[in-house]
Amino acid sequence: MTSAASNSFDNRYSRHSQIRGWNQNRVASTRILVAGAGAIGNEVIKLLALIGVQRLTIVDFDVIETSNLTRSILFRDSDAGLPKARVAAARAREINPDCRAVAIDGDLEFDVGLGVYRNQDIVIGCLDSINARLALNRCCLMTGVPWLNGGIESEFGEVTLIAGAGACFECSMTEQMWERRNLRYSCTGQIKDFSADAAPTVATIASVVAGILVNEALAQVATDPEIAESRLSPGDKLFISIRPYHLHVARVDINPECTAHATCINIELIDGSVNEITPADLIRLHGGEGASVELGFDLLVSMVCVNCGESEEILVPIEKTHATLTLCTACSSNTRRAETVAWIDERSDLSSRTLSALGIPAAHILAVAHDGFRRWYQIGGNTVGNNW
Ligand SMILES: [Zn+2]
Ligand SMILES: [Zn+2]
């Protein structure tokens, strides 16, 4: 940093430096991914930009609607129809030119490689559906990255730290939550209803919860021992009520039957891109014959019509597809069946397709299994934000 640049850096953050234990350089270099640029996400992103977090990744698949504007400081009327993540990142850079926010306009599970999560210091979940939280929970647990789950209703909010050996989001799922989640899926796993679990909310509670989320995210990465002592522990859930005012922390119990705690271990970085590498390449790397690449999701390979036999190749994760795909355009009957795969071996026709053609995002981490032994490969480095 030149001395002029460092002077303006010191000036901008001079009020921070008066705070005991504050380390602006640590704040600036912390890598934070914000999942969801809705009501809470807008407030979180605003705060991170103001405070001087530079390495910010924003993920959202949605576009801006007029009904978002009552709770979204980063959006304007003229932004309607534009991707939330892209607009939020641009506004964050505007608020603070030090902030190098990048946007991923996509689904946090299927369009963000696990290597992108692995590259973060902490993830802040600002999501409004159970399904998105379940997906983010698995991505963070698999890559060993701590995450904060924020949630709001009109007068209540909660912030949970999910990290290490503590309880995860899935541990705390009740039967009613599973039922609510399953209502959105057809029996073949396709989405019936794209709408999130829209809850009545107002900007005040979003702002309160966002303030706590950002405060806690910075506390989690702080090196000052006094700050470390007062932060949440893994599995801690902070309940917030603003009517009447009330705040308390409870520890979430680990569910011993929870299956979400799998972690990728001994990940090998493959120098290359998902646009070139094929499942066959990974199979060769891992013992050849008998090895199989585990996709980690059900890939909808094709829709086949029971009535006329017509088949259409799809190659999209089934959860990203819509139940209307059952309609056959050739014979107009509504009887098309889904053909899916969850893993690919050398005998599969798909083994010579590129990983990107099979729906695998850049920097994703894939497991290859052979004789009951599994190895993890990350396909290319995280290119989001130039390998922060
Ligand atoms: Zn769990
Ligand atoms: Zn047909």
PDB file of C-alpha atoms in Angstrom, residues 41-236:
ATOM      1  CA  GLY A  41     -28.886 -10.061   3.404  1.00  0.00           C
ATOM      2  CA  ASN A  42     -29.283  -6.433   2.339  1.00  0.00           C
ATOM      3  CA  GLU A  43     -28.607  -5.216   5.872  1.00  0.00           C
ATOM      4  CA  VAL A  44     -25.706  -7.653   6.349  1.00  0.00           C
ATOM      5  CA  ILE A  45     -24.049  -6.650   3.064  1.00  0.00           C
ATOM      6  CA  LYS A  46     -24.520  -2.962   3.840  1.00  0.00           C
ATOM      7  CA  LEU A  47     -22.818  -3.391   7.234  1.00  0.00           C
ATOM      8  CA  LEU A  48     -19.946  -5.515   5.888  1.00  0.00           C
ATOM      9  CA  ALA A  49     -19.257  -2.878   3.211  1.00  0.00           C
ATOM     10  CA  LEU A  50     -19.418   0.020   5.690  1.00  0.00           C
ATOM     11  CA  ILE A  51     -17.129  -1.763   8.136  1.00  0.00           C
ATOM     12  CA  GLY A  52     -14.532  -2.438   5.425  1.00  0.00           C
ATOM     13  CA  VAL A  53     -14.780  -6.171   4.704  1.00  0.00           C
ATOM     14  CA  GLN A  54     -13.178  -6.453   1.275  1.00  0.00           C
ATOM     15  CA  ARG A  55     -13.448 -10.121   0.307  1.00  0.00           C
ATOM     16  CA  LEU A  56     -17.162 -10.488   0.021  1.00  0.00           C
ATOM     17  CA  THR A  57     -19.017 -13.095  -2.068  1.00  0.00           C
ATOM     18  CA  ILE A  58     -22.775 -12.680  -2.480  1.00  0.00           C
ATOM     19  CA  VAL A  59     -24.968 -15.570  -3.650  1.00  0.00           C
ATOM     20  CA  ASP A  60     -28.630 -15.320  -4.658  1.00  0.00           C
ATOM     21  CA  PHE A  61     -30.577 -16.868  -7.553  1.00  0.00           C
ATOM     22  CA  ASP A  62     -33.504 -14.464  -7.332  1.00  0.00           C
ATOM     23  CA  VAL A  63     -34.389 -11.225  -9.083  1.00  0.00           C
ATOM     24  CA  ILE A  64     -35.550  -8.004  -7.441  1.00  0.00           C
ATOM     25  CA  GLU A  65     -39.288  -7.494  -7.051  1.00  0.00           C
ATOM     26  CA  THR A  66     -41.137  -4.339  -5.990  1.00  0.00           C
ATOM     27  CA  SER A  67     -42.260  -6.074  -2.772  1.00  0.00           C
ATOM     28  CA  ASN A  68     -38.593  -6.361  -1.708  1.00  0.00           C
ATOM     29  CA  LEU A  69     -38.109  -2.593  -1.648  1.00  0.00           C
ATOM     30  CA  THR A  70     -39.551  -2.029   1.847  1.00  0.00           C
ATOM     31  CA  ARG A  71     -36.733  -4.118   3.337  1.00  0.00           C
ATOM     32  CA  SER A  72     -33.814  -3.702   0.943  1.00  0.00           C
ATOM     33  CA  ILE A  73     -31.543  -0.699   1.421  1.00  0.00           C
ATOM     34  CA  LEU A  74     -29.393  -1.744  -1.561  1.00  0.00           C
ATOM     35  CA  PHE A  75     -32.233  -1.884  -4.122  1.00  0.00           C
ATOM     36  CA  ARG A  76     -34.057   0.883  -5.999  1.00  0.00           C
ATOM     37  CA  ASP A  77     -37.337   0.932  -7.969  1.00  0.00           C
ATOM     38  CA  SER A  78     -35.360   0.919 -11.211  1.00  0.00           C
ATOM     39  CA  ASP A  79     -33.644  -2.369 -10.201  1.00  0.00           C
ATOM     40  CA  ALA A  80     -36.851  -4.429 -10.518  1.00  0.00           C
ATOM     41  CA  GLY A  81     -36.165  -7.565 -12.564  1.00  0.00           C
ATOM     42  CA  LEU A  82     -32.375  -7.433 -12.076  1.00  0.00           C
ATOM     43  CA  PRO A  83     -30.478 -10.202 -10.201  1.00  0.00           C
ATOM     44  CA  LYS A  84     -30.346  -9.488  -6.455  1.00  0.00           C
ATOM     45  CA  ALA A  85     -26.753 -10.701  -6.004  1.00  0.00           C
ATOM     46  CA  ARG A  86     -25.343  -8.576  -8.822  1.00  0.00           C
ATOM     47  CA  VAL A  87     -27.106  -5.374  -7.735  1.00  0.00           C
ATOM     48  CA  ALA A  88     -26.192  -5.942  -4.059  1.00  0.00           C
ATOM     49  CA  ALA A  89     -22.512  -6.451  -4.949  1.00  0.00           C
ATOM     50  CA  ALA A  90     -22.455  -3.285  -7.098  1.00  0.00           C
ATOM     51  CA  ARG A  91     -24.049  -1.229  -4.285  1.00  0.00           C
ATOM     52  CA  ALA A  92     -21.604  -2.652  -1.711  1.00  0.00           C
ATOM     53  CA  ARG A  93     -18.690  -1.495  -3.909  1.00  0.00           C
ATOM     54  CA  GLU A  94     -20.379   1.908  -4.203  1.00  0.00           C
ATOM     55  CA  ILE A  95     -20.813   2.243  -0.402  1.00  0.00           C
ATOM     56  CA  ASN A  96     -17.136   1.483   0.102  1.00  0.00           C
ATOM     57  CA  PRO A  97     -14.700   1.358  -2.837  1.00  0.00           C
ATOM     58  CA  ASP A  98     -12.405  -0.831  -0.677  1.00  0.00           C
ATOM     59  CA  CYS A  99     -15.037  -3.571  -0.815  1.00  0.00           C
ATOM     60  CA  ARG A 100     -14.413  -6.005  -3.674  1.00  0.00           C
ATOM     61  CA  ALA A 101     -17.801  -7.686  -3.536  1.00  0.00           C
ATOM     62  CA  VAL A 102     -18.440 -10.327  -6.189  1.00  0.00           C
ATOM     63  CA  ALA A 103     -21.803 -11.800  -7.099  1.00  0.00           C
ATOM     64  CA  ILE A 104     -22.873 -15.318  -7.957  1.00  0.00           C
ATOM     65  CA  ASP A 105     -26.331 -15.162  -9.584  1.00  0.00           C
ATOM     66  CA  GLY A 106     -27.210 -18.742  -8.878  1.00  0.00           C
ATOM     67  CA  ASP A 107     -28.363 -21.464  -6.545  1.00  0.00           C
ATOM     68  CA  LEU A 108     -26.189 -21.839  -3.436  1.00  0.00           C
ATOM     69  CA  GLU A 109     -26.190 -25.623  -3.738  1.00  0.00           C
ATOM     70  CA  PHE A 110     -25.925 -26.301  -7.462  1.00  0.00           C
ATOM     71  CA  ASP A 111     -24.181 -23.226  -8.874  1.00  0.00           C
ATOM     72  CA  VAL A 112     -21.537 -22.622  -6.197  1.00  0.00           C
ATOM     73  CA  GLY A 113     -18.658 -25.117  -6.122  1.00  0.00           C
ATOM     74  CA  LEU A 114     -17.798 -26.522  -2.697  1.00  0.00           C
ATOM     75  CA  GLY A 115     -14.287 -25.126  -3.238  1.00  0.00           C
ATOM     76  CA  VAL A 116     -15.813 -21.622  -3.080  1.00  0.00           C
ATOM     77  CA  TYR A 117     -17.203 -22.400   0.396  1.00  0.00           C
ATOM     78  CA  ARG A 118     -13.929 -24.010   1.430  1.00  0.00           C
ATOM     79  CA  ASN A 119     -12.176 -20.733   0.640  1.00  0.00           C
ATOM     80  CA  GLN A 120     -14.259 -18.695   3.146  1.00  0.00           C
ATOM     81  CA  ASP A 121     -13.458 -17.784   6.738  1.00  0.00           C
ATOM     82  CA  ILE A 122     -17.151 -17.677   7.587  1.00  0.00           C
ATOM     83  CA  VAL A 123     -20.514 -17.880   5.812  1.00  0.00           C
ATOM     84  CA  ILE A 124     -23.567 -15.826   6.784  1.00  0.00           C
ATOM     85  CA  GLY A 125     -26.908 -17.453   5.920  1.00  0.00           C
ATOM     86  CA  CYS A 126     -29.592 -14.832   5.223  1.00  0.00           C
ATOM     87  CA  LEU A 127     -32.120 -17.254   3.789  1.00  0.00           C
ATOM     88  CA  ASP A 128     -35.894 -17.514   3.885  1.00  0.00           C
ATOM     89  CA  SER A 129     -36.538 -21.200   3.213  1.00  0.00           C
ATOM     90  CA  ILE A 130     -35.843 -24.407   5.090  1.00  0.00           C
ATOM     91  CA  ASN A 131     -34.592 -26.069   1.945  1.00  0.00           C
ATOM     92  CA  ALA A 132     -31.963 -23.415   1.256  1.00  0.00           C
ATOM     93  CA  ARG A 133     -30.794 -23.653   4.882  1.00  0.00           C
ATOM     94  CA  LEU A 134     -30.513 -27.439   4.651  1.00  0.00           C
ATOM     95  CA  ALA A 135     -28.411 -27.083   1.500  1.00  0.00           C
ATOM     96  CA  LEU A 136     -26.151 -24.377   2.929  1.00  0.00           C
ATOM     97  CA  ASN A 137     -25.742 -26.427   6.111  1.00  0.00           C
ATOM     98  CA  ARG A 138     -24.422 -29.408   4.120  1.00  0.00           C
ATOM     99  CA  CYS A 139     -22.100 -27.254   1.973  1.00  0.00           C
ATOM    100  CA  CYS A 140     -20.534 -25.666   5.057  1.00  0.00           C
ATOM    101  CA  LEU A 141     -20.266 -28.904   7.052  1.00  0.00           C
ATOM    102  CA  MET A 142     -18.674 -30.718   4.094  1.00  0.00           C
ATOM    103  CA  THR A 143     -16.010 -28.049   3.751  1.00  0.00           C
ATOM    104  CA  GLY A 144     -15.551 -27.391   7.491  1.00  0.00           C
ATOM    105  CA  VAL A 145     -16.496 -23.708   7.249  1.00  0.00           C
ATOM    106  CA  PRO A 146     -18.430 -22.158  10.173  1.00  0.00           C
ATOM    107  CA  TRP A 147     -21.723 -20.522   9.310  1.00  0.00           C
ATOM    108  CA  LEU A 148     -24.250 -18.293  11.012  1.00  0.00           C
ATOM    109  CA  ASN A 149     -27.918 -18.943  10.353  1.00  0.00           C
ATOM    110  CA  GLY A 150     -30.069 -15.837  10.591  1.00  0.00           C
ATOM    111  CA  GLY A 151     -33.847 -15.955  10.560  1.00  0.00           C
ATOM    112  CA  ILE A 152     -36.670 -13.472  11.127  1.00  0.00           C
ATOM    113  CA  GLU A 153     -40.396 -13.191  11.563  1.00  0.00           C
ATOM    114  CA  SER A 154     -42.264  -9.960  12.200  1.00  0.00           C
ATOM    115  CA  GLU A 155     -41.213  -9.550  15.845  1.00  0.00           C
ATOM    116  CA  PHE A 156     -38.701 -12.327  16.391  1.00  0.00           C
ATOM    117  CA  GLY A 157     -35.333 -13.299  15.099  1.00  0.00           C
ATOM    118  CA  GLU A 158     -32.665 -15.888  15.682  1.00  0.00           C
ATOM    119  CA  VAL A 159     -28.971 -16.325  15.048  1.00  0.00           C
ATOM    120  CA  THR A 160     -27.312 -19.738  15.344  1.00  0.00           C
ATOM    121  CA  LEU A 161     -23.635 -20.607  15.042  1.00  0.00           C
ATOM    122  CA  ILE A 162     -23.044 -23.881  13.241  1.00  0.00           C
ATOM    123  CA  ALA A 163     -19.437 -24.997  13.420  1.00  0.00           C
ATOM    124  CA  GLY A 164     -17.098 -27.761  14.471  1.00  0.00           C
ATOM    125  CA  ALA A 165     -18.592 -30.470  16.642  1.00  0.00           C
ATOM    126  CA  GLY A 166     -21.716 -28.500  17.624  1.00  0.00           C
ATOM    127  CA  ALA A 167     -25.284 -29.150  16.538  1.00  0.00           C
ATOM    128  CA  CYS A 168     -26.036 -28.294  12.921  1.00  0.00           C
ATOM    129  CA  PHE A 169     -29.150 -26.842  11.296  1.00  0.00           C
ATOM    130  CA  GLU A 170     -30.402 -30.313  10.417  1.00  0.00           C
ATOM    131  CA  CYS A 171     -29.969 -31.472  14.045  1.00  0.00           C
ATOM    132  CA  SER A 172     -32.599 -28.887  15.017  1.00  0.00           C
ATOM    133  CA  MET A 173     -35.153 -29.845  12.324  1.00  0.00           C
ATOM    134  CA  THR A 174     -38.531 -30.776  13.822  1.00  0.00           C
ATOM    135  CA  GLU A 175     -41.049 -33.084  12.176  1.00  0.00           C
ATOM    136  CA  GLN A 176     -43.207 -30.071  11.210  1.00  0.00           C
ATOM    137  CA  MET A 177     -40.207 -28.446   9.529  1.00  0.00           C
ATOM    138  CA  TRP A 178     -39.545 -31.619   7.490  1.00  0.00           C
ATOM    139  CA  GLU A 179     -43.241 -31.711   6.483  1.00  0.00           C
ATOM    140  CA  ARG A 180     -43.163 -28.071   5.410  1.00  0.00           C
ATOM    141  CA  ARG A 181     -40.024 -28.741   3.392  1.00  0.00           C
ATOM    142  CA  ASN A 182     -41.403 -31.874   1.689  1.00  0.00           C
ATOM    143  CA  LEU A 183     -44.606 -30.089   0.641  1.00  0.00           C
ATOM    144  CA  ARG A 184     -42.558 -28.214  -1.955  1.00  0.00           C
ATOM    145  CA  TYR A 185     -41.416 -31.367  -3.759  1.00  0.00           C
ATOM    146  CA  SER A 186     -43.184 -33.749  -6.093  1.00  0.00           C
ATOM    147  CA  CYS A 187     -42.744 -37.488  -5.540  1.00  0.00           C
ATOM    148  CA  THR A 188     -39.934 -37.590  -8.129  1.00  0.00           C
ATOM    149  CA  GLY A 189     -37.999 -34.846  -6.328  1.00  0.00           C
ATOM    150  CA  GLN A 190     -38.806 -31.964  -8.642  1.00  0.00           C
ATOM    151  CA  ILE A 191     -39.890 -28.637  -7.238  1.00  0.00           C
ATOM    152  CA  LYS A 192     -43.657 -28.077  -7.245  1.00  0.00           C
ATOM    153  CA  ASP A 193     -43.577 -24.614  -5.803  1.00  0.00           C
ATOM    154  CA  PHE A 194     -40.747 -22.134  -6.256  1.00  0.00           C
ATOM    155  CA  SER A 195     -42.046 -19.603  -3.739  1.00  0.00           C
ATOM    156  CA  ALA A 196     -40.104 -19.344  -0.490  1.00  0.00           C
ATOM    157  CA  ASP A 197     -41.797 -19.715   2.866  1.00  0.00           C
ATOM    158  CA  ALA A 198     -42.816 -16.027   2.730  1.00  0.00           C
ATOM    159  CA  ALA A 199     -43.167 -14.757   6.291  1.00  0.00           C
ATOM    160  CA  PRO A 200     -44.484 -11.348   7.333  1.00  0.00           C
ATOM    161  CA  THR A 201     -41.441  -9.174   8.053  1.00  0.00           C
ATOM    162  CA  VAL A 202     -40.424  -5.569   8.440  1.00  0.00           C
ATOM    163  CA  ALA A 203     -37.028  -3.911   7.988  1.00  0.00           C
ATOM    164  CA  THR A 204     -36.552  -3.224  11.716  1.00  0.00           C
ATOM    165  CA  ILE A 205     -36.220  -6.871  12.772  1.00  0.00           C
ATOM    166  CA  ALA A 206     -34.104  -7.629   9.680  1.00  0.00           C
ATOM    167  CA  SER A 207     -31.802  -4.798  10.701  1.00  0.00           C
ATOM    168  CA  VAL A 208     -31.543  -5.982  14.332  1.00  0.00           C
ATOM    169  CA  VAL A 209     -30.730  -9.567  13.306  1.00  0.00           C
ATOM    170  CA  ALA A 210     -28.289  -8.407  10.618  1.00  0.00           C
ATOM    171  CA  GLY A 211     -26.447  -6.264  13.164  1.00  0.00           C
ATOM    172  CA  ILE A 212     -26.012  -9.293  15.404  1.00  0.00           C
ATOM    173  CA  LEU A 213     -24.995 -11.533  12.482  1.00  0.00           C
ATOM    174  CA  VAL A 214     -22.230  -9.169  11.377  1.00  0.00           C
ATOM    175  CA  ASN A 215     -21.098  -8.488  14.930  1.00  0.00           C
ATOM    176  CA  GLU A 216     -20.887 -12.231  15.538  1.00  0.00           C
ATOM    177  CA  ALA A 217     -19.166 -13.013  12.212  1.00  0.00           C
ATOM    178  CA  LEU A 218     -16.418 -10.523  13.067  1.00  0.00           C
ATOM    179  CA  ALA A 219     -16.193 -11.923  16.605  1.00  0.00           C
ATOM    180  CA  GLN A 220     -15.788 -15.449  15.224  1.00  0.00           C
ATOM    181  CA  VAL A 221     -12.753 -14.467  13.144  1.00  0.00           C
ATOM    182  CA  ALA A 222     -11.269 -12.042  15.690  1.00  0.00           C
ATOM    183  CA  THR A 223      -7.940 -12.947  17.268  1.00  0.00           C
ATOM    184  CA  ASP A 224      -8.397 -10.751  20.360  1.00  0.00           C
ATOM    185  CA  PRO A 225      -8.821 -13.107  23.357  1.00  0.00           C
ATOM    186  CA  GLU A 226     -11.403 -10.874  25.068  1.00  0.00           C
ATOM    187  CA  ILE A 227     -13.625 -10.860  21.977  1.00  0.00           C
ATOM    188  CA  ALA A 228     -13.111 -14.607  21.562  1.00  0.00           C
ATOM    189  CA  GLU A 229     -14.357 -15.181  25.090  1.00  0.00           C
ATOM    190  CA  SER A 230     -17.676 -13.420  24.555  1.00  0.00           C
ATOM    191  CA  ARG A 231     -18.637 -14.900  21.200  1.00  0.00           C
ATOM    192  CA  LEU A 232     -21.134 -17.692  20.552  1.00  0.00           C
ATOM    193  CA  SER A 233     -20.012 -21.318  20.840  1.00  0.00           C
ATOM    194  CA  PRO A 234     -20.877 -23.935  18.189  1.00  0.00           C
ATOM    195  CA  GLY A 235     -24.547 -24.921  18.505  1.00  0.00           C
ATOM    196  CA  ASP A 236     -25.501 -21.717  20.354  1.00  0.00           C
TER     197      ASP A 236
END
